[in-house]
PDB file of C-alpha atoms in Angstrom:
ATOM      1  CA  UNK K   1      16.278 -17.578  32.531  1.00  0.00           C
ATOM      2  CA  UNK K   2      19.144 -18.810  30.274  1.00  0.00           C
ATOM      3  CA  UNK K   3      21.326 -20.285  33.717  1.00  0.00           C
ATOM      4  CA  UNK K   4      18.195 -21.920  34.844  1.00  0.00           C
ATOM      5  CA  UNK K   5      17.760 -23.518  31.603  1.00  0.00           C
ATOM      6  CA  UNK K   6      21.198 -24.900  31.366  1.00  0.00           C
ATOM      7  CA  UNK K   7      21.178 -25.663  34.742  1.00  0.00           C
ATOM      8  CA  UNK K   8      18.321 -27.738  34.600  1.00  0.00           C
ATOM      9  CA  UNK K   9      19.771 -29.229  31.522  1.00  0.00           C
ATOM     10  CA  UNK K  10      22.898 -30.875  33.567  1.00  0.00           C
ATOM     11  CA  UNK K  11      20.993 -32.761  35.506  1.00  0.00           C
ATOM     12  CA  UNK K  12      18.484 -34.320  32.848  1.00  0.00           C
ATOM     13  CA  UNK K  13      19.450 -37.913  31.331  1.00  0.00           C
ATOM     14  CA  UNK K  14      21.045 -37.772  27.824  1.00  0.00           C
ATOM     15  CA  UNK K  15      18.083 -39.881  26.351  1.00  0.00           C
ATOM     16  CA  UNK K  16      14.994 -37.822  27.192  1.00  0.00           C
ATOM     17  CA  UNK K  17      11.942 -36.655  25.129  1.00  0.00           C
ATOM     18  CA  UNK K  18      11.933 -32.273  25.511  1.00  0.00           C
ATOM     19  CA  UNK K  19       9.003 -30.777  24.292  1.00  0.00           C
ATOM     20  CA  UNK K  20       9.124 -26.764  24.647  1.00  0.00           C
ATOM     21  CA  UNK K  21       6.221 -24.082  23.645  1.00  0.00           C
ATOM     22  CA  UNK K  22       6.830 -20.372  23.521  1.00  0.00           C
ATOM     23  CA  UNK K  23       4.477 -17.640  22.255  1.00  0.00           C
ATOM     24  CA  UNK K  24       6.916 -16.068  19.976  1.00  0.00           C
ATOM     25  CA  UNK K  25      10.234 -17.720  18.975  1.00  0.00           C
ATOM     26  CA  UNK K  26      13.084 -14.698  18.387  1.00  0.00           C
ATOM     27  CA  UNK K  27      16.842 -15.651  16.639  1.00  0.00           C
ATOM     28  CA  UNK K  28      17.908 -15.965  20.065  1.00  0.00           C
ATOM     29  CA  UNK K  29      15.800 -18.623  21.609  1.00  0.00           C
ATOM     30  CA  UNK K  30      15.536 -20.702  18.404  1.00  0.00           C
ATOM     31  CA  UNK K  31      19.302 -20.776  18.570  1.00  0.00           C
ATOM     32  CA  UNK K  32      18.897 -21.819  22.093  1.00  0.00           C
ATOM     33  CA  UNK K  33      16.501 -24.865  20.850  1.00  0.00           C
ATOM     34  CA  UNK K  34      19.012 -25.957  18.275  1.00  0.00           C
ATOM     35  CA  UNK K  35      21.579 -26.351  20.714  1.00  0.00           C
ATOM     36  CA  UNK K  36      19.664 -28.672  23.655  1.00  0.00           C
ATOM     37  CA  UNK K  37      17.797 -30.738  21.388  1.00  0.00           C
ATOM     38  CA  UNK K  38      18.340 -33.396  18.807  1.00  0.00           C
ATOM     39  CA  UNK K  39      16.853 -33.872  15.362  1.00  0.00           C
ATOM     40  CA  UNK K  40      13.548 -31.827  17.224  1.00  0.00           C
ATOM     41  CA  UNK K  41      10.440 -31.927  14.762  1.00  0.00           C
ATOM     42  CA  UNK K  42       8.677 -28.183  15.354  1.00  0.00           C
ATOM     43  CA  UNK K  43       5.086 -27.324  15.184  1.00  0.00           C
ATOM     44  CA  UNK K  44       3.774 -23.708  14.971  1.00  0.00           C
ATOM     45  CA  UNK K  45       0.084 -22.889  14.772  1.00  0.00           C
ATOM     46  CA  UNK K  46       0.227 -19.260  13.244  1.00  0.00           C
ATOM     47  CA  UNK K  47       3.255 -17.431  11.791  1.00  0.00           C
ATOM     48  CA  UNK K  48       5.163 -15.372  14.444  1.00  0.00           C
ATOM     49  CA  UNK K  49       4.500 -12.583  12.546  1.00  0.00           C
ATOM     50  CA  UNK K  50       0.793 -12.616  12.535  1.00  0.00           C
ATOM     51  CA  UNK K  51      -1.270 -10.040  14.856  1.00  0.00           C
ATOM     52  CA  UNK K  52      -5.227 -10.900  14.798  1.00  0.00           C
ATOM     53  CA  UNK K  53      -7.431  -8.895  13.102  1.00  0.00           C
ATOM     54  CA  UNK K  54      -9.782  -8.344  16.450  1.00  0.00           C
ATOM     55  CA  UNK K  55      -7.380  -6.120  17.835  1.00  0.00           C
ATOM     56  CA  UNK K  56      -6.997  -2.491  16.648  1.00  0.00           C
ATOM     57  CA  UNK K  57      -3.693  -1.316  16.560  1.00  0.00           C
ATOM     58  CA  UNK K  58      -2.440   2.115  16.887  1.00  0.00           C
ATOM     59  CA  UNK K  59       0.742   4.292  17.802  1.00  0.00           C
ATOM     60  CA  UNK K  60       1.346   7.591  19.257  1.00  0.00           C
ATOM     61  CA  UNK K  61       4.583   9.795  17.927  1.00  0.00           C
ATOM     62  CA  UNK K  62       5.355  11.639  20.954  1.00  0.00           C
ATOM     63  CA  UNK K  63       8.559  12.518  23.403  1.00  0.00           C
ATOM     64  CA  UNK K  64       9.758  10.663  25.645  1.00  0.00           C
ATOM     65  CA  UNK K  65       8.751  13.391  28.499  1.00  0.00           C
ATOM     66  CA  UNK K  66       5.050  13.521  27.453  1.00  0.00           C
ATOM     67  CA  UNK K  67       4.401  10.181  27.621  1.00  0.00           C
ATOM     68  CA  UNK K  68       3.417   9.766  31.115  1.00  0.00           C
ATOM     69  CA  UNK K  69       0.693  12.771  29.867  1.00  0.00           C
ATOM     70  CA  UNK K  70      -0.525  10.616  26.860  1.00  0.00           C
ATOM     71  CA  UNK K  71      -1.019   7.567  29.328  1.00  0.00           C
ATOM     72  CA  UNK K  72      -3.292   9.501  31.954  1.00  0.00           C
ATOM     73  CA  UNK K  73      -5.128  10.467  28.870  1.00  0.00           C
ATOM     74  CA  UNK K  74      -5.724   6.931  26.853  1.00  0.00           C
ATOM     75  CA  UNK K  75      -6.687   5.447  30.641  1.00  0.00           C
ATOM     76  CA  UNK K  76      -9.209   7.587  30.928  1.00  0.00           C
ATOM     77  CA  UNK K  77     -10.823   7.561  28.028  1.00  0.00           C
ATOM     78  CA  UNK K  78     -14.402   5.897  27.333  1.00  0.00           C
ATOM     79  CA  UNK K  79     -14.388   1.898  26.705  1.00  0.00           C
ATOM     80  CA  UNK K  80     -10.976   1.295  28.262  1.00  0.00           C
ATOM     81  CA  UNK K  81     -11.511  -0.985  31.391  1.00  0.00           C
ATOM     82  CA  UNK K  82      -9.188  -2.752  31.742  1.00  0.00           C
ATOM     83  CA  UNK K  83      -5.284  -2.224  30.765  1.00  0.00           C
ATOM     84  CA  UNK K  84      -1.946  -4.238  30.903  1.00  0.00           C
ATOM     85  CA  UNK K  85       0.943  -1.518  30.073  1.00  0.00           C
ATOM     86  CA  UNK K  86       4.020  -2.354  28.962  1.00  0.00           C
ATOM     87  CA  UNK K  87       7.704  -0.748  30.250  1.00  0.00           C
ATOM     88  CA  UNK K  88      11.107  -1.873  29.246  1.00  0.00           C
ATOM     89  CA  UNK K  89      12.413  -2.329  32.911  1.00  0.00           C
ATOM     90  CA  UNK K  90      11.733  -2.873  36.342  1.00  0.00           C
ATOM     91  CA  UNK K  91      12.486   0.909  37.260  1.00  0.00           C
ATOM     92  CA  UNK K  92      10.358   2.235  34.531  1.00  0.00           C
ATOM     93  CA  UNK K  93       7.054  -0.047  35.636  1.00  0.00           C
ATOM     94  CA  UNK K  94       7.476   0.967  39.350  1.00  0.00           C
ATOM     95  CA  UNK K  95       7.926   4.453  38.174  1.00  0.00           C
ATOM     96  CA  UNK K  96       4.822   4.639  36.012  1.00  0.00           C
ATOM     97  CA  UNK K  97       2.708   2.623  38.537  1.00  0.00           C
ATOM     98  CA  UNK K  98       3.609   5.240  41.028  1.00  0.00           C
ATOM     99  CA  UNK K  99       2.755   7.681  38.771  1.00  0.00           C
ATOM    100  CA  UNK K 100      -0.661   6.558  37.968  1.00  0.00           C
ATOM    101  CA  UNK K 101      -1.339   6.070  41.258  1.00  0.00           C
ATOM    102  CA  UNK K 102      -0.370   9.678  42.246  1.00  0.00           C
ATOM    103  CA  UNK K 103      -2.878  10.840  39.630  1.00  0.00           C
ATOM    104  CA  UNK K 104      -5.907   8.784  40.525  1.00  0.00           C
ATOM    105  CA  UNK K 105      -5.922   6.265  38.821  1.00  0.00           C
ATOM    106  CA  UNK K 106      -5.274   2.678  40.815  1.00  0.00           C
ATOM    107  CA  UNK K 107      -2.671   0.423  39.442  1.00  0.00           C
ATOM    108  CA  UNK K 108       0.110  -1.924  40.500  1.00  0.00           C
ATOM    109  CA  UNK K 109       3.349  -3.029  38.785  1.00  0.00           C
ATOM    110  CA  UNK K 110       4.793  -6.403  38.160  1.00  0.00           C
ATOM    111  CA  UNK K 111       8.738  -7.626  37.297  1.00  0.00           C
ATOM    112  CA  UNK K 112      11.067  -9.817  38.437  1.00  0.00           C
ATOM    113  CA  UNK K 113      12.243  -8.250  41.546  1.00  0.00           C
ATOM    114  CA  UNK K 114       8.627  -8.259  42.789  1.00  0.00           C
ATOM    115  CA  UNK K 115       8.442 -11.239  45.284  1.00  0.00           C
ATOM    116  CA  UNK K 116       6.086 -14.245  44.323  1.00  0.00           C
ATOM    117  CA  UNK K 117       3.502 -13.294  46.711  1.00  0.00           C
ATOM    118  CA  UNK K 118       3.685  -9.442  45.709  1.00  0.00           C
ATOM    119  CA  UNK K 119       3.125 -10.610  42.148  1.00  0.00           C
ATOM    120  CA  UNK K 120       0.721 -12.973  42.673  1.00  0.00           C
ATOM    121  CA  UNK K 121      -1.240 -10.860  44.728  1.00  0.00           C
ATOM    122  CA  UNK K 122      -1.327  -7.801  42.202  1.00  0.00           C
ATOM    123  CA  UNK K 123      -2.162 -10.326  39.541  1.00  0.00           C
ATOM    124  CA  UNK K 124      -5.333 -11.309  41.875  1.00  0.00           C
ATOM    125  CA  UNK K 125      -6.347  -7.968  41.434  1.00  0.00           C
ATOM    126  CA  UNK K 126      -6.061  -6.782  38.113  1.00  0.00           C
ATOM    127  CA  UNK K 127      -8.056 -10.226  37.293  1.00  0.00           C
ATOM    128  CA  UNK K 128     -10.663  -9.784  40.444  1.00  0.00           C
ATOM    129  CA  UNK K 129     -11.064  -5.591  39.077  1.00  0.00           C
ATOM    130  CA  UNK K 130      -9.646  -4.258  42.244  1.00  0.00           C
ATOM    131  CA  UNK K 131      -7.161  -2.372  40.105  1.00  0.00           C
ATOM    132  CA  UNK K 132      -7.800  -1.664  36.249  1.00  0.00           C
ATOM    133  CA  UNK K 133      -4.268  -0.975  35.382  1.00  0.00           C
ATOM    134  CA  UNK K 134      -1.423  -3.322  35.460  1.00  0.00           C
ATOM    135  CA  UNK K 135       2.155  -2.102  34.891  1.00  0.00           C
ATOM    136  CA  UNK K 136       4.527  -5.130  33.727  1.00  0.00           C
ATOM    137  CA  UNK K 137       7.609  -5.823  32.071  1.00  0.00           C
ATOM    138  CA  UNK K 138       7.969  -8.146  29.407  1.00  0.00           C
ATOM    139  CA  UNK K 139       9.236 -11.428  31.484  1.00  0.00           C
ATOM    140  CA  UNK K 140       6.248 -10.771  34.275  1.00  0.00           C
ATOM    141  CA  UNK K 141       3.483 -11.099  31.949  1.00  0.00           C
ATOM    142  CA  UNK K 142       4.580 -14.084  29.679  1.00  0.00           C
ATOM    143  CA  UNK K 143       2.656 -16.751  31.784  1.00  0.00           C
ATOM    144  CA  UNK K 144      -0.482 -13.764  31.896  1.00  0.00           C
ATOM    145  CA  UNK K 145      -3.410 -15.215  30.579  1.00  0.00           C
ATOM    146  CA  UNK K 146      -6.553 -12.877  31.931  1.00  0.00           C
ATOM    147  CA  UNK K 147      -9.741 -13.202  30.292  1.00  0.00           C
ATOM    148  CA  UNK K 148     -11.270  -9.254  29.801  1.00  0.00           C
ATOM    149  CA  UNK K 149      -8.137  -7.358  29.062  1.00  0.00           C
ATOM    150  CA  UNK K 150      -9.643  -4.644  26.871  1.00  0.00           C
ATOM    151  CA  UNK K 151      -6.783  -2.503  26.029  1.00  0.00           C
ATOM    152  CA  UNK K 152      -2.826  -2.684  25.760  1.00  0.00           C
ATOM    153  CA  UNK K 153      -0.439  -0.160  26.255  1.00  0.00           C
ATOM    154  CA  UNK K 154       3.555   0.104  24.904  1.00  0.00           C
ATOM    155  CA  UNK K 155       4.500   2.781  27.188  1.00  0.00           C
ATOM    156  CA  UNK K 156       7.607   1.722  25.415  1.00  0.00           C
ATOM    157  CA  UNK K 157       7.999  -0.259  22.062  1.00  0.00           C
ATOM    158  CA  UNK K 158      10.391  -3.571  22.373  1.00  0.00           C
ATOM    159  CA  UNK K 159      13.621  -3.501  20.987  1.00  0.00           C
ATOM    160  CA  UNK K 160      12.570  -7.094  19.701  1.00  0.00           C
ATOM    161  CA  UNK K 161      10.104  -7.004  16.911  1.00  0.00           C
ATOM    162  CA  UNK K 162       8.147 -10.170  17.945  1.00  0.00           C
ATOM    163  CA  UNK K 163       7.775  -9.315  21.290  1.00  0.00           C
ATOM    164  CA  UNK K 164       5.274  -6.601  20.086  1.00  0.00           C
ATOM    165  CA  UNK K 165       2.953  -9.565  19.139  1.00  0.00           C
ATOM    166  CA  UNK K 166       3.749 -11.437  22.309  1.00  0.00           C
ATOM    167  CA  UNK K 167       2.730  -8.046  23.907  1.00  0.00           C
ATOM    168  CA  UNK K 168      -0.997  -7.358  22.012  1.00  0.00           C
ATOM    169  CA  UNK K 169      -1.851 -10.853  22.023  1.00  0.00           C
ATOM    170  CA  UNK K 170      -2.946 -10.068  25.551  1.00  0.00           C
ATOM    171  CA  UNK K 171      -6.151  -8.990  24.520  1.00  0.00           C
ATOM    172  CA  UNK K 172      -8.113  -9.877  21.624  1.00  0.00           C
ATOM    173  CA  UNK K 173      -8.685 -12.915  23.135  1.00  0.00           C
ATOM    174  CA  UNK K 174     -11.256 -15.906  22.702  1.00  0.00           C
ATOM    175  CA  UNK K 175     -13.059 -14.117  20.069  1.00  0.00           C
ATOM    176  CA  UNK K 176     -13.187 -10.988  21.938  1.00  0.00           C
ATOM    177  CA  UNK K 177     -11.939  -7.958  20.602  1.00  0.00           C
ATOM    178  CA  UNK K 178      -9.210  -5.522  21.877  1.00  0.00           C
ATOM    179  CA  UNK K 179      -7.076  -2.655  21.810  1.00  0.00           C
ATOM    180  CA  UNK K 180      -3.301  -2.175  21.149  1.00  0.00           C
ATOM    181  CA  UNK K 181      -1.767   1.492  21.755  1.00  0.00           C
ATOM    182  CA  UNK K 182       1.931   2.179  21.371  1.00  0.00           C
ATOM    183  CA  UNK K 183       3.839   5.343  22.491  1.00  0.00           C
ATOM    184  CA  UNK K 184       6.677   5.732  19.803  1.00  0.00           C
ATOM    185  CA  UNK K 185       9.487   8.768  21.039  1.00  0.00           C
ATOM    186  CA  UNK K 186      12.476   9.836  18.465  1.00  0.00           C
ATOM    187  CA  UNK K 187      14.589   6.861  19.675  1.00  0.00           C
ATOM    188  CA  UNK K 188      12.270   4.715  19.302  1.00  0.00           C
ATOM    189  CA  UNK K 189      11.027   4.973  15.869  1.00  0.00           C
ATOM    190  CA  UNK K 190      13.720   2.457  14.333  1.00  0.00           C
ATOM    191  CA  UNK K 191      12.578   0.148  17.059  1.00  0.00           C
ATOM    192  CA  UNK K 192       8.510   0.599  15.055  1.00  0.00           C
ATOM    193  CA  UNK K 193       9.926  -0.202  11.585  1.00  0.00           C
ATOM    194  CA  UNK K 194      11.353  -3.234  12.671  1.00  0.00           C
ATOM    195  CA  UNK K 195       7.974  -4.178  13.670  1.00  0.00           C
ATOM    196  CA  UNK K 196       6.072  -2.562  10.853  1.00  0.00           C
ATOM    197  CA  UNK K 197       8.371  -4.822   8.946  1.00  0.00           C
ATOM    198  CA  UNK K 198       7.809  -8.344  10.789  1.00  0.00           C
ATOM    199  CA  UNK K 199       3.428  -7.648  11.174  1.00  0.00           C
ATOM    200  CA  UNK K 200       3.965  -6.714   7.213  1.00  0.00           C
ATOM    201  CA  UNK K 201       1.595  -3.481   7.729  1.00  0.00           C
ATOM    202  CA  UNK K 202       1.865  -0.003   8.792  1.00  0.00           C
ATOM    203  CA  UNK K 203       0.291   0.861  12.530  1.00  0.00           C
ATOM    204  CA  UNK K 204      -2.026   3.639  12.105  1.00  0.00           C
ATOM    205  CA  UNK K 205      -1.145   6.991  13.749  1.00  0.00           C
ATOM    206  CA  UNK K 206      -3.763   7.384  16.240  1.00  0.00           C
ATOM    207  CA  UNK K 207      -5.851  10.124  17.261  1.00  0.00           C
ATOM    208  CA  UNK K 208      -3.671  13.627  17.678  1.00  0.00           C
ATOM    209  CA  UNK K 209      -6.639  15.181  20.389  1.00  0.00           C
ATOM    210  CA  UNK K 210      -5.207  13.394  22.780  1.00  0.00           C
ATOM    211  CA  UNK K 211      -1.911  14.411  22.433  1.00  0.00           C
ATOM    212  CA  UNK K 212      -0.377  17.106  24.621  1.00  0.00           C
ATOM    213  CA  UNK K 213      -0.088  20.000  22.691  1.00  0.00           C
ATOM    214  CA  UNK K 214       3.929  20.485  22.505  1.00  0.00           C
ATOM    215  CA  UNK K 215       4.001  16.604  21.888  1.00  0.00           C
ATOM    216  CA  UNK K 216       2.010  17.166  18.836  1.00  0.00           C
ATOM    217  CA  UNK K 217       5.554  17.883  16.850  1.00  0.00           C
ATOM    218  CA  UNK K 218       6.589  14.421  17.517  1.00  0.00           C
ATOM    219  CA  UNK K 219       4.151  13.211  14.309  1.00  0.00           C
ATOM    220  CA  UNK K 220       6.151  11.243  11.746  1.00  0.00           C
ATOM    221  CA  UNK K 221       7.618  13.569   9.029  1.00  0.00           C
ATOM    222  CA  UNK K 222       6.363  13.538   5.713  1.00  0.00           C
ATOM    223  CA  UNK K 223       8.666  13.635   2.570  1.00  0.00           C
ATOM    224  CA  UNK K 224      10.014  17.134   1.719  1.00  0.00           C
ATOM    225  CA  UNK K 225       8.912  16.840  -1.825  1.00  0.00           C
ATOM    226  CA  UNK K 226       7.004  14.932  -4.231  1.00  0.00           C
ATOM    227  CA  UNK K 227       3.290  13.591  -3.646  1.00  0.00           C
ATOM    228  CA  UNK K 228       2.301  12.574  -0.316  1.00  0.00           C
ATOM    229  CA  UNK K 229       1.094   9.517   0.854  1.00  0.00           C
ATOM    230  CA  UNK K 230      -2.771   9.033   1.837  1.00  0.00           C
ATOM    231  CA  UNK K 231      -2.831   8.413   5.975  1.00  0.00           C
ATOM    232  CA  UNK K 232      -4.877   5.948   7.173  1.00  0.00           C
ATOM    233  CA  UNK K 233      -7.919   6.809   8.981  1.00  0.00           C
ATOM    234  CA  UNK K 234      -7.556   6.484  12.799  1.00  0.00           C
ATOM    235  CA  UNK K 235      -9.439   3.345  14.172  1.00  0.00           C
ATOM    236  CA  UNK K 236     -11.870   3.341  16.342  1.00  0.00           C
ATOM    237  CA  UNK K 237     -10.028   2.432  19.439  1.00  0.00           C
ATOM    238  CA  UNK K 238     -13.254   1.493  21.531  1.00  0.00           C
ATOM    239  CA  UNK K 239     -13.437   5.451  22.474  1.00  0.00           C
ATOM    240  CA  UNK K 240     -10.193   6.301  21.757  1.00  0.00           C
ATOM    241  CA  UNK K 241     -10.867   8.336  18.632  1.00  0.00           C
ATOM    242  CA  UNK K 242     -14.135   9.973  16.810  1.00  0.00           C
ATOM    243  CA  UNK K 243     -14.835   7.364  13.630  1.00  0.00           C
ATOM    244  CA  UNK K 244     -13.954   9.023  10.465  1.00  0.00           C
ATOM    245  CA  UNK K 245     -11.495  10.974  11.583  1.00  0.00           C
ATOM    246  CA  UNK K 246      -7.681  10.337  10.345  1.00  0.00           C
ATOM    247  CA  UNK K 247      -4.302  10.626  11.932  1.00  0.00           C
ATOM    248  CA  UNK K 248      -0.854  11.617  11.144  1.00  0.00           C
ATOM    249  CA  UNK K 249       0.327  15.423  10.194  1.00  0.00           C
ATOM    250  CA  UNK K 250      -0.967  17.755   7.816  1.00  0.00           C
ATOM    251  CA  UNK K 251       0.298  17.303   4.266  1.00  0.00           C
ATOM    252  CA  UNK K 252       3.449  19.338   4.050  1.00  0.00           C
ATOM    253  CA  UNK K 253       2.551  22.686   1.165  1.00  0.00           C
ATOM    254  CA  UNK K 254       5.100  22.564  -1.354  1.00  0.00           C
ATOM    255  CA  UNK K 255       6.844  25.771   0.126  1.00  0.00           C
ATOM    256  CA  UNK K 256       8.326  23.905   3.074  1.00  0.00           C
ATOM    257  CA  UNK K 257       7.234  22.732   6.516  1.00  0.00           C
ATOM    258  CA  UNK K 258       3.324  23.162   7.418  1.00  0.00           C
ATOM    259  CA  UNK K 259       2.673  25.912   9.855  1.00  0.00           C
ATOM    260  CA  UNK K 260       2.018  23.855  12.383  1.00  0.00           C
ATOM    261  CA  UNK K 261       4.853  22.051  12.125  1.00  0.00           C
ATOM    262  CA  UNK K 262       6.802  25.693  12.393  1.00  0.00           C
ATOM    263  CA  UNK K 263       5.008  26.068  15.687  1.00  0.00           C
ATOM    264  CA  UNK K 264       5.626  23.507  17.525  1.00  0.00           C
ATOM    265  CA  UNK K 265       9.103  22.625  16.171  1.00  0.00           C
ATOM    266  CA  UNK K 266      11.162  22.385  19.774  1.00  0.00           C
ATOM    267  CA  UNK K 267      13.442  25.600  20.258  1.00  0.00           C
ATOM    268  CA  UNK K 268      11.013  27.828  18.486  1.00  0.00           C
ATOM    269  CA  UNK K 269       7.077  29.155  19.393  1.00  0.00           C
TER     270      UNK K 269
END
């Protein structure tokens, strides 16, 4: 929206009062602030980089071409009712809509090349419960604000860091409690450090049942030598995994690779 904003701009008086409110405030937009306002006093409630402790957060390590596989899976799983996914373009949330739909499962998508009553219509009924699933890109669903949004999906994780808390703030919302799941591929795993970095924690790996079997050698390595780290135990996720149980790979033995690892390492069986 950067030409409507400085469009908009030109034809405001040069004495005016500008108050603006965003969820998350990136490098980019703050720089954008700087240079329309004067002297501007700022007010922030919580830190950007602060994700609330009623939603459950969780990521998936798993290819790119298994991820529609992994979505079918987490939708259908007890306690999820209703879901906003998330897609980096307009392509990729028509493509996964369709593919949902395809499989049985209703949902619509949302962007910017959706006209205002095709938007405003599948927002109707995502809130109404007509469809359970709503496919959207990151510009669509900043103005979203639906009460009952149980779980969120990152079909795939934002190149910006504080977008991923724009994204799960979705649901957890007025005291209710939610779900976050994120779908990490090879390309993507610089992308989940950056975030890991800004939220100041680690996301738990979640639950490896529902992974597709040959997506199960996506799991984040583990250090070749020297003492491994303790994995967290996967949450709850409302269904998504048995309580107790933990995620992440095997530890490696100290002769190498685990055998599973060696089994499902791609160009080998």
């Amino acid at each position: 929206f950067i030409h409507d904003v400085r469009r908009v701009i030109r034809e405001l008086p040069k004495q005016r009062q500008t108050l603006l409110f965003s969820a998350t405030m990136p490098r980019d937009i703050d720089e954008l602030a700087q240079s329309i306002l004067h002297n501007p006093a700022r007010v922030a409630v919580t830190p950007v980089a602060s994700t609330t402790e009623l939603v459950t957060q969780s990521v998936y390590f798993v290819s790119r071409a298994d991820k529609r596989v992994l979505l079918e899976r987490v939708l259908r799983a007890e306690g999820v009712e209703r879901t906003l996914v998330f897609t980096r373009t307009k392509h990729g949330a028509n493509r996964v809509a369709e593919q949902l739909s395809r499989a049985g499962i209703r949902a619509s998508a949302i962007h910017g090349n959706k006209s205002q009553s095709a938007r405003e219509r599948a927002l109707d009924d995502f809130r109404r419960g007509r469809i359970p699933v709503l496919v959207a890109t990151d510009i669509a669903a900043r103005g979203i604000d639906i009460d009952g949004i149980s779980h969120v999906v990152n079909f795939d994780l934002p190149n910006i860091p504080e977008t991923y808390v724009h994204r799960i703030g979705r649901t957890g919302r007025a005291g209710a409690t939610g779900t976050a799941v994120s779908f990490c591929d090879g390309e993507e795993r610089a992308f989940l450090r950056d975030i890991e970095r800004l939220i100041r924690q680690k996301v738990p790996v979640g639950d490896a049942a529902l992974l597709p079997a040959v997506a199960r050698t996506e799991s984040a390595p583990r250090p070749a030598s020297g003492p491994s780290e303790p994995t967290a135990p996967a949450a709850d996720h409302r269904g998504l995994a048995p309580r107790g149980q933990h995620g992440g790979e095997a530890p490696r033995s100290p002769g190498g690779p685990s055998r599973r690892a060696r089994s499902f390492r791609p160009g080998r069986r």
